[in-house]
mmCIF file of C-alpha atoms and ligand atoms in Angstrom:
data_model
loop_
_atom_site.group_PDB
_atom_site.id
_atom_site.type_symbol
_atom_site.label_atom_id
_atom_site.label_comp_id
_atom_site.label_asym_id
_atom_site.label_seq_id
_atom_site.Cartn_x
_atom_site.Cartn_y
_atom_site.Cartn_z
ATOM 1 C CA MET A 109 8.027 36.462 23.581
ATOM 2 C CA SER A 110 10.619 33.693 23.459
ATOM 3 C CA THR A 111 11.789 34.794 26.916
ATOM 4 C CA SER A 112 8.413 34.244 28.526
ATOM 5 C CA LEU A 113 7.913 30.931 26.736
ATOM 6 C CA THR A 114 11.270 29.748 28.077
ATOM 7 C CA GLY A 115 10.170 30.906 31.528
ATOM 8 C CA ALA A 116 6.937 28.968 31.279
ATOM 9 C CA ALA A 117 8.803 25.827 30.228
ATOM 10 C CA HIS A 118 10.836 25.990 33.428
ATOM 11 C CA THR A 119 7.780 26.114 35.655
ATOM 12 C CA GLY A 120 6.830 22.424 35.296
ATOM 13 C CA THR A 121 8.296 21.650 38.697
ATOM 14 C CA LEU A 122 6.542 24.386 40.642
ATOM 15 C CA ASP A 123 4.443 23.408 43.642
ATOM 16 C CA LEU A 124 0.815 24.452 43.502
ATOM 17 C CA LEU A 125 -1.481 24.137 46.500
ATOM 18 C CA VAL A 126 -5.203 24.073 45.675
ATOM 19 C CA VAL A 127 -7.966 24.561 48.246
ATOM 20 C CA ASP A 128 -11.163 23.999 46.290
ATOM 21 C CA ALA A 129 -13.769 21.231 46.593
ATOM 22 C CA ASP A 130 -14.243 21.411 42.786
ATOM 23 C CA ALA A 131 -10.545 21.174 41.924
ATOM 24 C CA ASP A 132 -11.039 17.920 39.961
ATOM 25 C CA ARG A 133 -12.563 20.004 37.193
ATOM 26 C CA TYR A 134 -9.259 21.638 36.248
ATOM 27 C CA VAL A 135 -6.354 19.980 38.073
ATOM 28 C CA SER A 136 -5.355 17.817 35.096
ATOM 29 C CA VAL A 137 -4.957 20.955 32.952
ATOM 30 C CA LEU A 138 -2.466 22.349 35.484
ATOM 31 C CA SER A 139 -0.307 19.273 35.899
ATOM 32 C CA SER A 140 1.921 20.045 32.901
ATOM 33 C CA MET A 141 3.048 23.178 34.690
ATOM 34 C CA PHE A 142 2.726 22.384 38.376
ATOM 35 C CA ARG A 143 3.048 19.626 40.933
ATOM 36 C CA VAL A 144 -0.497 19.972 42.218
ATOM 37 C CA VAL A 145 -1.524 19.186 45.796
ATOM 38 C CA THR A 146 -5.162 19.634 46.817
ATOM 39 C CA ALA A 147 -5.941 20.193 50.480
ATOM 40 C CA SER A 148 -8.529 21.396 52.945
ATOM 41 C CA ILE A 149 -7.944 24.799 54.539
ATOM 42 C CA ALA A 150 -6.668 23.193 57.743
ATOM 43 C CA ALA A 151 -4.324 20.871 55.826
ATOM 44 C CA ALA A 152 -3.099 23.753 53.660
ATOM 45 C CA LEU A 153 -2.266 25.850 56.728
ATOM 46 C CA GLU A 154 -0.358 22.931 58.198
ATOM 47 C CA ARG A 155 1.447 22.146 54.934
ATOM 48 C CA MET A 156 2.604 25.743 54.468
ATOM 49 C CA THR A 157 4.553 25.558 57.712
ATOM 50 C CA ARG A 158 6.739 22.872 56.067
ATOM 51 C CA ALA A 159 6.704 23.632 52.339
ATOM 52 C CA VAL A 160 5.865 26.935 50.696
ATOM 53 C CA PRO A 161 4.208 26.488 47.285
ATOM 54 C CA ALA A 162 4.964 28.759 44.338
ATOM 55 C CA ALA A 163 1.259 29.347 43.922
ATOM 56 C CA LEU A 164 -1.881 28.953 46.003
ATOM 57 C CA VAL A 165 -5.401 28.638 44.574
ATOM 58 C CA VAL A 166 -8.229 29.277 47.036
ATOM 59 C CA ALA A 167 -11.958 29.003 46.349
ATOM 60 C CA LEU A 168 -14.085 31.490 48.281
ATOM 61 C CA ASP A 169 -17.694 30.623 48.897
ATOM 62 C CA GLY A 170 -18.350 33.546 51.195
ATOM 63 C CA ALA A 171 -19.413 31.207 54.010
ATOM 64 C CA ASP A 172 -16.750 32.232 56.507
ATOM 65 C CA GLY A 173 -13.395 33.943 56.867
ATOM 66 C CA ALA A 174 -11.193 30.833 56.942
ATOM 67 C CA PRO A 175 -10.029 31.142 53.300
ATOM 68 C CA LEU A 176 -9.059 34.767 53.976
ATOM 69 C CA VAL A 177 -6.994 33.690 56.972
ATOM 70 C CA LEU A 178 -5.234 31.163 54.727
ATOM 71 C CA ILE A 179 -4.480 33.842 52.113
ATOM 72 C CA ALA A 180 -3.163 36.279 54.708
ATOM 73 C CA ARG A 181 -1.001 33.546 56.266
ATOM 74 C CA ALA A 182 0.403 32.616 52.842
ATOM 75 C CA ARG A 183 1.215 36.196 51.942
ATOM 76 C CA ALA A 184 2.987 36.708 55.282
ATOM 77 C CA LEU A 185 5.536 33.962 54.461
ATOM 78 C CA SER A 186 9.071 35.135 53.750
ATOM 79 C CA VAL A 187 8.788 34.046 50.098
ATOM 80 C CA PRO A 188 5.036 34.267 49.612
ATOM 81 C CA PRO A 189 3.262 32.249 46.924
ATOM 82 C CA VAL A 190 1.214 34.002 44.270
ATOM 83 C CA VAL A 191 -2.428 33.659 45.309
ATOM 84 C CA LEU A 192 -5.316 33.156 42.892
ATOM 85 C CA VAL A 193 -8.836 33.377 44.276
ATOM 86 C CA LEU A 194 -11.815 31.648 42.664
ATOM 87 C CA THR A 195 -15.269 32.909 43.487
ATOM 88 C CA ALA A 196 -18.779 33.138 42.102
ATOM 89 C CA GLU A 197 -19.398 36.127 44.364
ATOM 90 C CA PRO A 198 -17.717 39.354 43.198
ATOM 91 C CA ALA A 199 -18.754 40.913 46.529
ATOM 92 C CA CYS A 200 -16.154 38.664 48.236
ATOM 93 C CA VAL A 201 -13.331 40.212 46.228
ATOM 94 C CA PRO A 202 -12.472 43.347 48.275
ATOM 95 C CA ASP A 203 -11.777 41.183 51.350
ATOM 96 C CA ALA A 204 -9.705 38.776 49.247
ATOM 97 C CA ILE A 205 -7.633 41.650 47.825
ATOM 98 C CA MET A 206 -7.085 43.031 51.332
ATOM 99 C CA ALA A 207 -5.971 39.573 52.476
ATOM 100 C CA GLY A 208 -3.359 39.655 49.694
ATOM 101 C CA CYS A 209 -4.666 37.725 46.704
ATOM 102 C CA GLY A 210 -2.943 38.619 43.441
ATOM 103 C CA SER A 211 -5.651 37.658 41.005
ATOM 104 C CA VAL A 212 -9.303 36.635 40.839
ATOM 105 C CA LEU A 213 -11.121 34.276 38.499
ATOM 106 C CA LEU A 214 -14.887 34.559 38.578
ATOM 107 C CA GLN A 215 -16.696 31.210 38.458
ATOM 108 C CA PRO A 216 -17.702 29.535 36.298
ATOM 109 C CA PHE A 217 -14.549 29.576 34.148
ATOM 110 C CA ALA A 218 -13.109 27.270 31.505
ATOM 111 C CA PRO A 219 -10.255 25.045 32.780
ATOM 112 C CA ASN A 220 -7.761 26.491 30.271
ATOM 113 C CA LEU A 221 -8.381 29.924 31.777
ATOM 114 C CA ILE A 222 -6.987 28.935 35.170
ATOM 115 C CA TYR A 223 -3.916 27.547 33.410
ATOM 116 C CA SER A 224 -3.310 30.768 31.502
ATOM 117 C CA ARG A 225 -3.990 32.903 34.569
ATOM 118 C CA LEU A 226 -1.576 31.016 36.824
ATOM 119 C CA SER A 227 1.049 30.953 34.097
ATOM 120 C CA ARG A 228 0.681 34.713 33.716
ATOM 121 C CA MET A 229 0.935 35.266 37.475
ATOM 122 C CA ILE A 230 4.159 33.269 37.625
ATOM 123 C CA ARG A 231 5.626 35.157 34.656
ATOM 124 C CA LEU A 232 4.475 38.435 36.208
ATOM 125 C CA ARG A 233 6.388 37.599 39.365
ATOM 126 C CA MET A 234 9.470 36.847 37.258
ATOM 127 C CA GLY A 235 9.032 40.226 35.558
ATOM 128 C CA ALA A 236 8.438 38.623 32.171
ATOM 129 C CA VAL A 237 5.121 40.394 31.482
ATOM 130 C CA PRO A 238 4.257 44.033 32.228
ATOM 131 C CA ALA A 239 0.812 44.082 33.863
ATOM 132 C CA ASP A 240 -2.212 42.093 34.885
ATOM 133 C CA CYS A 241 -5.942 42.808 35.089
ATOM 134 C CA MET A 242 -5.467 43.253 38.857
ATOM 135 C CA ARG A 243 -4.369 46.894 38.901
ATOM 136 C CA GLU A 244 -4.619 49.922 41.084
ATOM 137 C CA TRP A 245 -6.124 53.076 39.589
ATOM 138 C CA PRO A 246 -4.998 55.727 42.094
ATOM 139 C CA THR A 247 -6.890 58.704 40.640
ATOM 140 C CA THR A 248 -10.191 56.964 39.812
ATOM 141 C CA ARG A 249 -12.956 57.700 42.306
ATOM 142 C CA CYS A 250 -15.329 55.115 43.740
ATOM 143 C CA ALA A 251 -18.869 55.761 42.489
ATOM 144 C CA HIS A 252 -20.260 54.633 45.843
ATOM 145 C CA CYS A 253 -18.176 56.417 48.509
ATOM 146 C CA ASP A 254 -16.076 58.821 46.365
ATOM 147 C CA HIS A 255 -12.839 57.340 47.742
ATOM 148 C CA GLU A 256 -9.936 58.212 45.415
ATOM 149 C CA GLY A 257 -8.246 55.014 44.248
ATOM 150 C CA VAL A 258 -9.904 51.797 43.081
ATOM 151 C CA MET A 259 -8.696 48.351 41.989
ATOM 152 C CA SER A 260 -9.610 46.535 38.799
ATOM 153 C CA PHE A 261 -9.561 42.793 39.405
ATOM 154 C CA GLU A 262 -10.973 40.991 36.371
ATOM 155 C CA TYR A 263 -11.947 41.649 32.775
ATOM 156 C CA ALA A 264 -15.697 41.281 32.316
ATOM 157 C CA SER A 265 -15.453 41.530 28.518
ATOM 158 C CA HIS A 266 -13.324 43.118 25.813
ATOM 159 C CA ARG A 267 -14.459 46.574 26.934
ATOM 160 C CA ARG A 268 -15.510 46.198 30.546
ATOM 161 C CA ALA A 269 -13.786 45.258 33.780
ATOM 162 C CA TRP A 270 -14.698 44.533 37.373
ATOM 163 C CA TYR A 271 -13.614 47.122 39.939
ATOM 164 C CA ALA A 272 -13.453 47.108 43.716
ATOM 165 C CA CYS A 273 -13.226 49.895 46.271
ATOM 166 C CA LEU A 274 -11.235 48.789 49.296
ATOM 167 C CA ALA A 275 -12.617 51.705 51.356
ATOM 168 C CA CYS A 276 -16.331 50.833 51.150
ATOM 169 C CA LYS A 277 -15.847 47.263 49.793
ATOM 170 C CA LYS A 278 -18.273 47.753 46.904
ATOM 171 C CA VAL A 279 -17.682 46.051 43.537
ATOM 172 C CA TRP A 280 -18.987 47.077 40.134
ATOM 173 C CA MET A 281 -18.501 46.604 36.410
ATOM 174 C CA ALA A 282 -17.394 49.534 34.244
ATOM 175 C CA LYS A 283 -15.503 50.518 31.122
ATOM 176 C CA ARG A 284 -11.925 49.249 30.987
ATOM 177 C CA LEU A 285 -9.395 51.975 31.752
ATOM 178 C CA ASP A 286 -6.399 50.351 30.039
HETATM 179 ZN ZN1 ZN B 1490 -16.004 53.104 47.804
#
């Protein structure tokens, strides 16, 4: 435990790029850990050509594919940032996972939750914690298309989680497998 706390203490200088019109709601909570820059999608794409952030937060409203292009571009960088997607639409999640996002927070969420999620993603990348709620379940079959292999992407409660099938792009809530 002390190892991960030490790791978290070192992350105060990490660059975080946020693409979300509602970022004001939680940015102050993140500033103890990150140097936060908020940007439009176009500005974020431009900025990433000069400075790669440690983490990227992208809000998806389902309106168009531009946020997915941003995620894919970020994940194609030589040292890609961890990518957290925020969305009120679980149906957007399969596309976000395929674009390369590493975690999903379903809106609305409490500001402290985005802090703990980003902190966990950073520690996960450093190998300081074993697993996240975003996991692949290779032998679980999709209830919709019977494809073998599904992803869990968020805990819905103590006992239930959200799952996505990347073959048919359906999402559903079911009993937690972990
Ligand atoms: Zn399916």
